[in-house]
Every structure is written in C-alpha cells, then in structure tokens.
PDB file of C-alpha atoms in Angstrom:
ATOM      1  CA  ALA A 295      -8.933 -12.258 -24.083  1.00  0.00           C
ATOM      2  CA  GLN A 296     -11.545 -15.149 -22.710  1.00  0.00           C
ATOM      3  CA  LYS A 297     -11.986 -18.234 -25.940  1.00  0.00           C
ATOM      4  CA  GLY A 298     -14.059 -20.785 -25.689  1.00  0.00           C
ATOM      5  CA  SER A 299     -16.795 -21.752 -22.271  1.00  0.00           C
ATOM      6  CA  ASP A 300     -13.666 -23.028 -19.816  1.00  0.00           C
ATOM      7  CA  MET A 301     -12.516 -19.955 -18.670  1.00  0.00           C
ATOM      8  CA  LYS A 302     -13.709 -19.162 -15.380  1.00  0.00           C
ATOM      9  CA  LYS A 303     -14.135 -15.995 -14.814  1.00  0.00           C
ATOM     10  CA  ILE A 304     -12.178 -14.382 -11.990  1.00  0.00           C
ATOM     11  CA  ALA A 305     -13.283 -11.324  -9.430  1.00  0.00           C
ATOM     12  CA  ILE A 306     -10.228  -8.769  -8.434  1.00  0.00           C
ATOM     13  CA  MET A 307     -10.796  -7.593  -5.131  1.00  0.00           C
ATOM     14  CA  THR A 308      -8.273  -5.339  -2.550  1.00  0.00           C
ATOM     15  CA  ASP A 309      -8.541  -2.435   0.574  1.00  0.00           C
ATOM     16  CA  SER A 310      -8.776   0.642   1.156  1.00  0.00           C
ATOM     17  CA  ASN A 311      -4.922   0.180   1.846  1.00  0.00           C
ATOM     18  CA  SER A 312      -3.653   0.052  -1.436  1.00  0.00           C
ATOM     19  CA  GLY A 313      -4.136   3.836  -2.574  1.00  0.00           C
ATOM     20  CA  ILE A 314      -7.099   2.621  -5.236  1.00  0.00           C
ATOM     21  CA  THR A 315      -9.978   5.410  -4.576  1.00  0.00           C
ATOM     22  CA  GLN A 316     -13.190   3.526  -4.845  1.00  0.00           C
ATOM     23  CA  GLU A 317     -14.105   6.175  -7.789  1.00  0.00           C
ATOM     24  CA  LYS A 318     -10.761   4.044  -9.559  1.00  0.00           C
ATOM     25  CA  GLY A 319     -11.740   1.068  -8.312  1.00  0.00           C
ATOM     26  CA  LYS A 320     -14.907   0.996 -10.316  1.00  0.00           C
ATOM     27  CA  GLU A 321     -13.360   2.444 -12.928  1.00  0.00           C
ATOM     28  CA  LEU A 322     -10.816  -0.835 -12.878  1.00  0.00           C
ATOM     29  CA  GLY A 323     -13.356  -3.102 -12.676  1.00  0.00           C
ATOM     30  CA  ILE A 324     -12.477  -4.923  -8.682  1.00  0.00           C
ATOM     31  CA  CYS A 325     -13.851  -4.256  -6.178  1.00  0.00           C
ATOM     32  CA  VAL A 326     -12.189  -2.030  -3.024  1.00  0.00           C
ATOM     33  CA  LEU A 327     -12.814  -3.081   0.936  1.00  0.00           C
ATOM     34  CA  PRO A 328     -13.119   0.020   2.613  1.00  0.00           C
ATOM     35  CA  MET A 329     -10.460  -0.196   6.478  1.00  0.00           C
ATOM     36  CA  PRO A 330     -13.020   0.714   8.960  1.00  0.00           C
ATOM     37  CA  PHE A 331     -11.024   3.377  11.480  1.00  0.00           C
ATOM     38  CA  PHE A 332     -12.495   4.433  15.264  1.00  0.00           C
ATOM     39  CA  ILE A 333     -12.293   8.123  15.168  1.00  0.00           C
ATOM     40  CA  ASN A 334     -13.307   9.999  18.864  1.00  0.00           C
ATOM     41  CA  GLU A 335     -14.758   6.026  19.324  1.00  0.00           C
ATOM     42  CA  LYS A 336     -17.213   6.641  16.571  1.00  0.00           C
ATOM     43  CA  LEU A 337     -16.811   3.953  13.776  1.00  0.00           C
ATOM     44  CA  TYR A 338     -15.779   5.376   9.025  1.00  0.00           C
ATOM     45  CA  PHE A 339     -14.808   3.720   6.478  1.00  0.00           C
ATOM     46  CA  GLU A 340     -11.838   4.996   3.997  1.00  0.00           C
ATOM     47  CA  ASP A 341     -13.236   6.855   0.910  1.00  0.00           C
ATOM     48  CA  ILE A 342     -16.604   6.554   1.802  1.00  0.00           C
ATOM     49  CA  THR A 343     -17.558   8.479   4.992  1.00  0.00           C
ATOM     50  CA  LEU A 344     -14.204   9.656   5.685  1.00  0.00           C
ATOM     51  CA  THR A 345     -12.106  11.603   3.296  1.00  0.00           C
ATOM     52  CA  GLN A 346      -8.589  12.457   2.980  1.00  0.00           C
ATOM     53  CA  GLU A 347      -9.060  15.928   4.095  1.00  0.00           C
ATOM     54  CA  GLU A 348     -11.259  15.098   7.105  1.00  0.00           C
ATOM     55  CA  PHE A 349      -9.223  12.035   8.298  1.00  0.00           C
ATOM     56  CA  TYR A 350      -6.475  15.078   9.016  1.00  0.00           C
ATOM     57  CA  LYS A 351      -8.340  16.994  10.465  1.00  0.00           C
ATOM     58  CA  TYR A 352      -9.295  15.028  12.975  1.00  0.00           C
ATOM     59  CA  LEU A 353      -5.635  14.009  13.178  1.00  0.00           C
ATOM     60  CA  GLU A 354      -4.418  17.403  13.682  1.00  0.00           C
ATOM     61  CA  GLU A 355      -6.746  18.306  16.642  1.00  0.00           C
ATOM     62  CA  ASP A 356      -4.950  14.985  18.141  1.00  0.00           C
ATOM     63  CA  ALA A 357      -8.490  13.221  18.176  1.00  0.00           C
ATOM     64  CA  ASP A 358      -8.547   9.303  19.450  1.00  0.00           C
ATOM     65  CA  ILE A 359      -7.810   7.402  15.813  1.00  0.00           C
ATOM     66  CA  SER A 360      -7.543   3.441  15.685  1.00  0.00           C
ATOM     67  CA  THR A 361      -7.289   1.686  13.513  1.00  0.00           C
ATOM     68  CA  SER A 362      -9.336  -1.538  12.534  1.00  0.00           C
ATOM     69  CA  GLN A 363     -10.018  -4.637  10.042  1.00  0.00           C
ATOM     70  CA  PRO A 364     -12.920  -4.673   8.263  1.00  0.00           C
ATOM     71  CA  SER A 365     -15.638  -7.228  10.021  1.00  0.00           C
ATOM     72  CA  PRO A 366     -15.768 -10.764   8.671  1.00  0.00           C
ATOM     73  CA  GLY A 367     -19.137 -11.070   7.772  1.00  0.00           C
ATOM     74  CA  ASP A 368     -18.042  -7.745   5.947  1.00  0.00           C
ATOM     75  CA  VAL A 369     -15.493  -9.631   4.124  1.00  0.00           C
ATOM     76  CA  MET A 370     -17.511 -12.797   3.368  1.00  0.00           C
ATOM     77  CA  GLU A 371     -20.877 -10.626   1.968  1.00  0.00           C
ATOM     78  CA  ARG A 372     -18.380  -8.737  -0.215  1.00  0.00           C
ATOM     79  CA  TRP A 373     -16.999 -12.542  -1.546  1.00  0.00           C
ATOM     80  CA  ASP A 374     -20.513 -14.215  -1.364  1.00  0.00           C
ATOM     81  CA  GLN A 375     -21.960 -11.413  -3.696  1.00  0.00           C
ATOM     82  CA  LEU A 376     -19.050 -11.500  -5.769  1.00  0.00           C
ATOM     83  CA  LEU A 377     -19.458 -15.261  -6.219  1.00  0.00           C
ATOM     84  CA  GLU A 378     -22.828 -14.757  -8.049  1.00  0.00           C
ATOM     85  CA  GLU A 379     -20.638 -13.172 -11.059  1.00  0.00           C
ATOM     86  CA  TYR A 380     -17.363 -15.020 -10.739  1.00  0.00           C
ATOM     87  CA  ASP A 381     -16.186 -18.135 -10.737  1.00  0.00           C
ATOM     88  CA  GLU A 382     -13.248 -17.496  -8.644  1.00  0.00           C
ATOM     89  CA  VAL A 383     -12.072 -14.328  -6.601  1.00  0.00           C
ATOM     90  CA  VAL A 384      -8.181 -13.426  -5.986  1.00  0.00           C
ATOM     91  CA  HIS A 385      -8.287 -10.340  -2.579  1.00  0.00           C
ATOM     92  CA  ILE A 386      -5.259  -8.763  -2.163  1.00  0.00           C
ATOM     93  CA  PRO A 387      -5.295  -7.315   1.185  1.00  0.00           C
ATOM     94  CA  MET A 388      -2.726  -5.632   3.294  1.00  0.00           C
ATOM     95  CA  SER A 389       0.349  -6.725   4.378  1.00  0.00           C
ATOM     96  CA  SER A 390      -0.152  -9.374   7.245  1.00  0.00           C
ATOM     97  CA  GLY A 391       2.881  -7.981   9.512  1.00  0.00           C
ATOM     98  CA  LEU A 392       1.022  -4.333   9.415  1.00  0.00           C
ATOM     99  CA  SER A 393      -2.599  -5.946  10.178  1.00  0.00           C
ATOM    100  CA  GLY A 394      -3.932  -9.406  11.465  1.00  0.00           C
ATOM    101  CA  SER A 395      -6.974  -8.707   7.928  1.00  0.00           C
ATOM    102  CA  CYS A 396      -4.677 -10.588   5.570  1.00  0.00           C
ATOM    103  CA  GLU A 397      -5.010 -13.507   8.858  1.00  0.00           C
ATOM    104  CA  THR A 398      -8.148 -13.688   8.856  1.00  0.00           C
ATOM    105  CA  ALA A 399      -9.490 -13.486   4.984  1.00  0.00           C
ATOM    106  CA  MET A 400      -7.179 -16.675   5.165  1.00  0.00           C
ATOM    107  CA  THR A 401      -9.152 -18.529   8.008  1.00  0.00           C
ATOM    108  CA  LEU A 402     -12.238 -17.361   6.467  1.00  0.00           C
ATOM    109  CA  ALA A 403     -11.856 -18.296   2.700  1.00  0.00           C
ATOM    110  CA  GLN A 404     -11.462 -21.606   3.692  1.00  0.00           C
ATOM    111  CA  ASP A 405     -15.078 -22.324   3.642  1.00  0.00           C
ATOM    112  CA  TYR A 406     -14.829 -21.457   0.414  1.00  0.00           C
ATOM    113  CA  ASP A 407     -13.713 -24.407  -1.180  1.00  0.00           C
ATOM    114  CA  GLY A 408     -10.650 -22.557  -3.175  1.00  0.00           C
ATOM    115  CA  LYS A 409     -13.032 -20.512  -4.844  1.00  0.00           C
ATOM    116  CA  VAL A 410     -11.440 -17.689  -3.126  1.00  0.00           C
ATOM    117  CA  GLN A 411      -7.884 -17.219  -2.873  1.00  0.00           C
ATOM    118  CA  VAL A 412      -6.236 -14.765  -0.364  1.00  0.00           C
ATOM    119  CA  VAL A 413      -2.707 -13.468  -1.660  1.00  0.00           C
ATOM    120  CA  ASN A 414      -0.559 -12.799   1.333  1.00  0.00           C
ATOM    121  CA  ASN A 415       2.072 -10.632  -0.698  1.00  0.00           C
ATOM    122  CA  GLN A 416       3.277  -8.477   2.363  1.00  0.00           C
ATOM    123  CA  ARG A 417       2.722  -5.082   0.407  1.00  0.00           C
ATOM    124  CA  ILE A 418       0.913  -1.541   1.285  1.00  0.00           C
ATOM    125  CA  SER A 419       0.064   1.233  -0.695  1.00  0.00           C
ATOM    126  CA  VAL A 420       1.094   2.183  -4.412  1.00  0.00           C
ATOM    127  CA  THR A 421       3.022  -1.366  -3.849  1.00  0.00           C
ATOM    128  CA  GLN A 422      -0.267  -2.975  -3.028  1.00  0.00           C
ATOM    129  CA  GLU A 423      -1.953  -1.131  -5.915  1.00  0.00           C
ATOM    130  CA  GLN A 424       1.447  -3.185  -8.203  1.00  0.00           C
ATOM    131  CA  SER A 425      -0.135  -6.695  -7.397  1.00  0.00           C
ATOM    132  CA  VAL A 426      -3.861  -5.798  -8.149  1.00  0.00           C
ATOM    133  CA  TYR A 427      -2.080  -4.628 -12.007  1.00  0.00           C
ATOM    134  CA  ASP A 428      -0.679  -7.233 -11.823  1.00  0.00           C
ATOM    135  CA  ALA A 429      -3.492  -9.578 -11.125  1.00  0.00           C
ATOM    136  CA  MET A 430      -5.560  -8.159 -13.843  1.00  0.00           C
ATOM    137  CA  LEU A 431      -2.864  -8.367 -16.157  1.00  0.00           C
ATOM    138  CA  LEU A 432      -2.411 -12.546 -14.957  1.00  0.00           C
ATOM    139  CA  ARG A 433      -6.105 -13.124 -14.576  1.00  0.00           C
ATOM    140  CA  ASP A 434      -6.627 -11.761 -19.088  1.00  0.00           C
ATOM    141  CA  ALA A 435      -3.330 -13.899 -19.941  1.00  0.00           C
ATOM    142  CA  GLY A 436      -5.698 -17.239 -18.872  1.00  0.00           C
ATOM    143  CA  LYS A 437      -4.447 -18.413 -15.649  1.00  0.00           C
ATOM    144  CA  ASP A 438      -6.853 -19.071 -12.700  1.00  0.00           C
ATOM    145  CA  ALA A 439      -7.048 -17.522  -9.125  1.00  0.00           C
ATOM    146  CA  ALA A 440      -4.787 -20.567  -7.371  1.00  0.00           C
ATOM    147  CA  GLN A 441      -2.149 -19.361 -10.519  1.00  0.00           C
ATOM    148  CA  ILE A 442      -2.355 -15.497  -9.306  1.00  0.00           C
ATOM    149  CA  LYS A 443      -1.789 -16.498  -6.132  1.00  0.00           C
ATOM    150  CA  GLU A 444       1.574 -18.404  -6.497  1.00  0.00           C
ATOM    151  CA  ILE A 445       2.826 -16.228  -8.849  1.00  0.00           C
ATOM    152  CA  LEU A 446       1.946 -12.828  -6.878  1.00  0.00           C
ATOM    153  CA  GLU A 447       3.649 -15.093  -3.443  1.00  0.00           C
ATOM    154  CA  ALA A 448       5.876 -15.139  -5.432  1.00  0.00           C
ATOM    155  CA  GLU A 449       7.113 -12.133  -6.821  1.00  0.00           C
ATOM    156  CA  LYS A 450       6.158 -10.181  -2.823  1.00  0.00           C
ATOM    157  CA  PHE A 451       9.498  -9.161  -2.115  1.00  0.00           C
ATOM    158  CA  GLU A 452      10.090  -7.342  -5.164  1.00  0.00           C
ATOM    159  CA  SER A 453       8.673  -4.021  -3.709  1.00  0.00           C
ATOM    160  CA  THR A 454      10.424  -1.514  -1.439  1.00  0.00           C
ATOM    161  CA  ILE A 455       8.807   1.395   0.304  1.00  0.00           C
ATOM    162  CA  TYR A 456      10.833   4.072   1.606  1.00  0.00           C
ATOM    163  CA  ILE A 457       9.359   7.602   4.287  1.00  0.00           C
ATOM    164  CA  THR A 458      10.723  10.135   5.576  1.00  0.00           C
ATOM    165  CA  VAL A 459       7.690  11.009   8.499  1.00  0.00           C
ATOM    166  CA  ASP A 460       7.938  15.961   9.132  1.00  0.00           C
ATOM    167  CA  THR A 461       7.008  14.834  13.272  1.00  0.00           C
ATOM    168  CA  LEU A 462       7.487  12.260  14.817  1.00  0.00           C
ATOM    169  CA  LYS A 463       4.992  12.814  17.373  1.00  0.00           C
ATOM    170  CA  TYR A 464       3.476   9.995  15.325  1.00  0.00           C
ATOM    171  CA  LEU A 465       5.336   7.427  15.752  1.00  0.00           C
ATOM    172  CA  LYS A 466       5.652   8.443  19.315  1.00  0.00           C
ATOM    173  CA  LYS A 467       1.606   7.699  19.641  1.00  0.00           C
ATOM    174  CA  GLY A 468       2.180   4.787  18.109  1.00  0.00           C
ATOM    175  CA  GLY A 469       5.184   3.365  20.444  1.00  0.00           C
ATOM    176  CA  ARG A 470       7.087   2.768  17.589  1.00  0.00           C
ATOM    177  CA  ILE A 471       9.736   5.615  19.362  1.00  0.00           C
ATOM    178  CA  THR A 472      10.278   6.167  22.338  1.00  0.00           C
ATOM    179  CA  PRO A 473       9.185   9.507  23.947  1.00  0.00           C
ATOM    180  CA  ALA A 474      13.144   9.652  25.053  1.00  0.00           C
ATOM    181  CA  ALA A 475      14.419   9.885  21.645  1.00  0.00           C
ATOM    182  CA  ALA A 476      11.433  11.359  19.888  1.00  0.00           C
ATOM    183  CA  ALA A 477      12.268  14.387  21.877  1.00  0.00           C
ATOM    184  CA  LEU A 478      15.759  14.200  20.997  1.00  0.00           C
ATOM    185  CA  GLY A 479      15.180  14.058  17.614  1.00  0.00           C
ATOM    186  CA  THR A 480      12.873  17.360  17.468  1.00  0.00           C
ATOM    187  CA  VAL A 481      15.331  19.113  18.865  1.00  0.00           C
ATOM    188  CA  LEU A 482      18.354  18.345  16.804  1.00  0.00           C
ATOM    189  CA  ASN A 483      15.990  18.310  13.402  1.00  0.00           C
ATOM    190  CA  LEU A 484      16.659  14.666  12.520  1.00  0.00           C
ATOM    191  CA  LYS A 485      14.783  13.377  10.457  1.00  0.00           C
ATOM    192  CA  PRO A 486      14.244   9.090  10.653  1.00  0.00           C
ATOM    193  CA  VAL A 487      14.365   7.600   6.879  1.00  0.00           C
ATOM    194  CA  LEU A 488      12.045   4.568   7.415  1.00  0.00           C
ATOM    195  CA  GLN A 489      11.518   0.972   4.977  1.00  0.00           C
ATOM    196  CA  ILE A 490       8.297  -1.400   4.400  1.00  0.00           C
ATOM    197  CA  GLN A 491      10.125  -4.512   2.535  1.00  0.00           C
ATOM    198  CA  GLY A 492       7.988  -6.881   3.189  1.00  0.00           C
ATOM    199  CA  GLU A 493       6.453  -7.881   7.250  1.00  0.00           C
ATOM    200  CA  LYS A 494       7.216  -4.541   8.620  1.00  0.00           C
ATOM    201  CA  LEU A 495       7.891  -0.670   9.183  1.00  0.00           C
ATOM    202  CA  ASP A 496      11.315  -0.477   9.826  1.00  0.00           C
ATOM    203  CA  ALA A 497      13.985   1.647  10.635  1.00  0.00           C
ATOM    204  CA  PHE A 498      16.602   2.319   8.274  1.00  0.00           C
ATOM    205  CA  ALA A 499      18.392   5.457   8.712  1.00  0.00           C
ATOM    206  CA  LYS A 500      18.437   9.356  10.867  1.00  0.00           C
ATOM    207  CA  VAL A 501      19.641  12.076   9.127  1.00  0.00           C
ATOM    208  CA  ARG A 502      19.349  15.808   9.491  1.00  0.00           C
ATOM    209  CA  GLY A 503      16.763  18.123   7.816  1.00  0.00           C
ATOM    210  CA  TRP A 504      14.370  17.231   4.983  1.00  0.00           C
ATOM    211  CA  LYS A 505      16.896  17.972   2.344  1.00  0.00           C
ATOM    212  CA  ALA A 506      19.137  14.558   3.509  1.00  0.00           C
ATOM    213  CA  ALA A 507      16.755  12.817   3.516  1.00  0.00           C
ATOM    214  CA  LYS A 508      15.167  13.341  -0.088  1.00  0.00           C
ATOM    215  CA  ARG A 509      18.318  12.605  -0.303  1.00  0.00           C
ATOM    216  CA  THR A 510      18.543   9.258   1.786  1.00  0.00           C
ATOM    217  CA  MET A 511      16.161   7.477  -0.028  1.00  0.00           C
ATOM    218  CA  LEU A 512      16.969   8.633  -3.231  1.00  0.00           C
ATOM    219  CA  LYS A 513      20.302   6.657  -2.642  1.00  0.00           C
ATOM    220  CA  ALA A 514      18.518   3.964  -1.336  1.00  0.00           C
ATOM    221  CA  ILE A 515      16.130   3.324  -4.115  1.00  0.00           C
ATOM    222  CA  GLU A 516      19.724   3.932  -6.506  1.00  0.00           C
ATOM    223  CA  THR A 517      21.173   1.190  -4.861  1.00  0.00           C
ATOM    224  CA  ASP A 518      18.099  -1.154  -5.155  1.00  0.00           C
ATOM    225  CA  LEU A 519      18.060  -0.544  -8.674  1.00  0.00           C
ATOM    226  CA  LYS A 520      21.976  -1.686  -9.132  1.00  0.00           C
ATOM    227  CA  GLU A 521      21.757  -4.325  -6.153  1.00  0.00           C
ATOM    228  CA  ARG A 522      18.277  -5.849  -5.333  1.00  0.00           C
ATOM    229  CA  PHE A 523      16.829  -5.015  -9.396  1.00  0.00           C
ATOM    230  CA  LYS A 524      20.128  -5.241 -11.141  1.00  0.00           C
ATOM    231  CA  GLY A 525      19.035  -6.275 -14.518  1.00  0.00           C
ATOM    232  CA  LYS A 526      15.032  -6.245 -14.088  1.00  0.00           C
ATOM    233  CA  GLU A 527      14.835  -2.329 -15.315  1.00  0.00           C
ATOM    234  CA  ASP A 528      12.047  -3.246 -17.828  1.00  0.00           C
ATOM    235  CA  GLN A 529       9.568  -4.898 -15.035  1.00  0.00           C
ATOM    236  CA  LEU A 530      10.117  -1.733 -12.594  1.00  0.00           C
ATOM    237  CA  THR A 531       8.016   1.345 -11.695  1.00  0.00           C
ATOM    238  CA  LEU A 532       8.750   3.600  -8.959  1.00  0.00           C
ATOM    239  CA  GLY A 533       5.913   5.709  -6.821  1.00  0.00           C
ATOM    240  CA  VAL A 534       5.592   8.538  -5.247  1.00  0.00           C
ATOM    241  CA  VAL A 535       3.388   8.675  -2.048  1.00  0.00           C
ATOM    242  CA  CYS A 536       2.442  11.620  -0.199  1.00  0.00           C
ATOM    243  CA  THR A 537       0.683  12.685   3.325  1.00  0.00           C
ATOM    244  CA  CYS A 538       1.785  16.302   2.320  1.00  0.00           C
ATOM    245  CA  GLY A 539       0.484  19.450   0.456  1.00  0.00           C
ATOM    246  CA  LYS A 540       0.464  19.147  -3.397  1.00  0.00           C
ATOM    247  CA  GLU A 541       3.088  21.405  -3.879  1.00  0.00           C
ATOM    248  CA  ASP A 542       5.340  19.445  -2.424  1.00  0.00           C
ATOM    249  CA  ALA A 543       4.263  16.059  -3.371  1.00  0.00           C
ATOM    250  CA  ALA A 544       4.972  17.983  -7.066  1.00  0.00           C
ATOM    251  CA  GLU A 545       8.547  19.232  -6.290  1.00  0.00           C
ATOM    252  CA  TRP A 546       9.486  15.377  -4.348  1.00  0.00           C
ATOM    253  CA  LYS A 547       7.739  13.867  -7.580  1.00  0.00           C
ATOM    254  CA  GLU A 548      10.259  16.203  -9.891  1.00  0.00           C
ATOM    255  CA  GLU A 549      12.790  15.469  -7.984  1.00  0.00           C
ATOM    256  CA  ILE A 550      12.574  11.550  -8.783  1.00  0.00           C
ATOM    257  CA  HIS A 551      11.663  11.906 -11.467  1.00  0.00           C
ATOM    258  CA  THR A 552      15.114  14.489 -12.435  1.00  0.00           C
ATOM    259  CA  MET A 553      17.251  11.132 -11.209  1.00  0.00           C
ATOM    260  CA  PHE A 554      15.702   8.295 -12.256  1.00  0.00           C
ATOM    261  CA  PRO A 555      13.733   9.788 -15.882  1.00  0.00           C
ATOM    262  CA  GLN A 556      13.421   6.166 -17.353  1.00  0.00           C
ATOM    263  CA  PHE A 557      11.313   4.953 -15.087  1.00  0.00           C
ATOM    264  CA  GLU A 558       6.866   5.487 -14.982  1.00  0.00           C
ATOM    265  CA  ILE A 559       6.395   6.913 -11.530  1.00  0.00           C
ATOM    266  CA  MET A 560       2.842   6.104 -10.014  1.00  0.00           C
ATOM    267  CA  GLU A 561       1.380   8.580  -7.254  1.00  0.00           C
ATOM    268  CA  ALA A 562      -1.012   7.773  -4.765  1.00  0.00           C
ATOM    269  CA  PRO A 563      -2.127   9.148  -1.089  1.00  0.00           C
ATOM    270  CA  LEU A 564      -0.731   6.628   1.690  1.00  0.00           C
ATOM    271  CA  SER A 565      -3.070   4.975   2.606  1.00  0.00           C
ATOM    272  CA  LEU A 566      -5.081   6.209   6.137  1.00  0.00           C
ATOM    273  CA  SER A 567      -4.326   3.242   7.883  1.00  0.00           C
ATOM    274  CA  VAL A 568      -0.019   3.998   7.607  1.00  0.00           C
ATOM    275  CA  ALA A 569      -0.963   8.065   7.689  1.00  0.00           C
ATOM    276  CA  CYS A 570      -1.894   7.520  11.017  1.00  0.00           C
ATOM    277  CA  HIS A 571       1.497   5.943  12.801  1.00  0.00           C
ATOM    278  CA  ILE A 572       3.554   8.608  10.501  1.00  0.00           C
ATOM    279  CA  GLY A 573       1.215  11.792  10.217  1.00  0.00           C
ATOM    280  CA  PRO A 574       1.332  14.910   8.195  1.00  0.00           C
ATOM    281  CA  GLY A 575       3.946  16.233   6.019  1.00  0.00           C
ATOM    282  CA  ALA A 576       5.925  12.604   5.507  1.00  0.00           C
ATOM    283  CA  MET A 577       6.675  11.890   1.716  1.00  0.00           C
ATOM    284  CA  ALA A 578       7.677   8.484   0.160  1.00  0.00           C
ATOM    285  CA  VAL A 579       9.500   6.892  -3.187  1.00  0.00           C
ATOM    286  CA  THR A 580       8.760   3.535  -3.651  1.00  0.00           C
ATOM    287  CA  CYS A 581       9.815   0.290  -6.186  1.00  0.00           C
ATOM    288  CA  THR A 582       8.458  -2.149  -7.255  1.00  0.00           C
ATOM    289  CA  LYS A 583       9.027  -5.085 -10.193  1.00  0.00           C
ATOM    290  CA  LYS A 584       6.008  -5.884 -12.388  1.00  0.00           C
ATOM    291  CA  VAL A 585       4.713  -8.640 -13.196  1.00  0.00           C
ATOM    292  CA  LYS A 586       6.284 -10.745 -16.401  1.00  0.00           C
ATOM    293  CA  ILE A 587       3.917 -12.760 -18.791  1.00  0.00           C
TER     294      ILE A 587
END
C-alpha cells in the first residue's frame, strides 16, 4: 500500500532463532541471519551448513556444542547490503535475556543514524516469528522503522512459552540444574515444565511423567487465556514447538487443538540455540498476541 514517493522502503531482518528457515525467509522477503555454532571446535551456521538432523545427531553423540552470536562484521554487512536497496532496517534478534546478540546489535546500530532499528522484544522461536509477521503488517500499514520498534517493544511481554524436557541431561550440562537435582529427577521420572516469558528460561512446575507435564502446560495456557490475555482472544495465536519426533509432535498439536479449537496453531522446529539446552524429545506450547492495527 505504498502511495506517493515519501513512503520509506523498510527491510525486515531477524535471526534463525525465530525458527524461520532461509527458504521461508526468501518467501517472506525478509533477511534471516543464521546463528553460529561451534561443534567440536568447528564453526557451523544454522540451516546453512548445519541441518536440524545433523545437529541432533551431534547432540546425541555428546559432541562439544556451544552457541555463539553472529559476528559484528556479519551483522553490519547484512545491514549495509539491505540499505543499498531499502531506506531503513528493522532488526528483530532473539531475546536479550538469552543471548548477547541483541545488545551487540543495539550498540552497532548507533552508527547508522537511526536507519537501523534493533527491536529488543525478549522473544524466541514462534513468539519471535510472530514479531516478524507483526513487523511486516506494520510496515505495510505505512509505519516507519522507529514506529515499528516502538510498537513491538511495547507489546513484548504479550507472549509466553511453556516447555517440558524429555531428559534432564542437557539442563545439567548447561548448568541450569544441579547434578543432584538431575539425578533425583531422573529416578523419579520428574518432568520439569519450564517457562520463557520475557527475559529467560525459568522453572514453572515439576511433575511426574509426560501425561502430567502435558496437562500442566495446557492448564497454564488456559490460565493465561483467562487472566493475562483476557478480552484479547481475537488477537491470539497458539504455537506448538518440539524437538521430538514427527508423530509425537503431531499428537501434541492435536491435544492443543482439541483443548483450544478456536485458535490457529503455528508450528515450527525449535531453534537450535534453545535445543542445545533442553535436548531432544522436548515439547512446548506457546501463546502470542498479534499486533492490531
């Protein structure tokens, strides 16, 4: 809906933590910065030189995996390329509570005279993906980069993610839980339900077995719908995110759909930056409020 010549051309950019693949990024006409990983001291880029399958194979082989952030040079190179074609860039990186890449980008953007707006909206995975769609919607409605940043940051906490992990091994490895708690949890078949809301990964509940874990997550969403998102039902979208097999994922999506038939459900593989902390076999459910124009 660009009328007249005074409308700015705005590029939208995110990173692979949004779960948006390179292929889907091309379809959407946005730029997706691949997250770098060091596996056994070799550098890989998500969805470019590292597939989901390869990553989980390394994970199961107990490879030495560490996440990194995109190098400042890579980030600025993308911005410079985009600014040859566009007037402004809206950059939506993963939550600053989970990585330093957002802070780095905000510092780098200071040299761009307001032409690059970095959105610090504390999201990851399908909630971050929704921010990208919100940004596209706002851009098409004629908002400029600074306005898009302002709206997305004002709405940042209007999303939530609940995750249950299959094994405590990776939380222990990443120092998120103590070895003693991990050992006890494994013996008792305890499933921690974790929550990402804003800043970081927090413990939400501890239950025994998968059935109880799924019930706990669905109940948590139900409570959010009644309390946090009350009156906003028409703007909500639910998401299902898994690091488990396709059958389990399909069954989990069906359970969410049965309980909340009125909502559309987004689906995406979990970004590898989160997967390396929670391991394979995990399931999550998310709820995000879409921006309204």
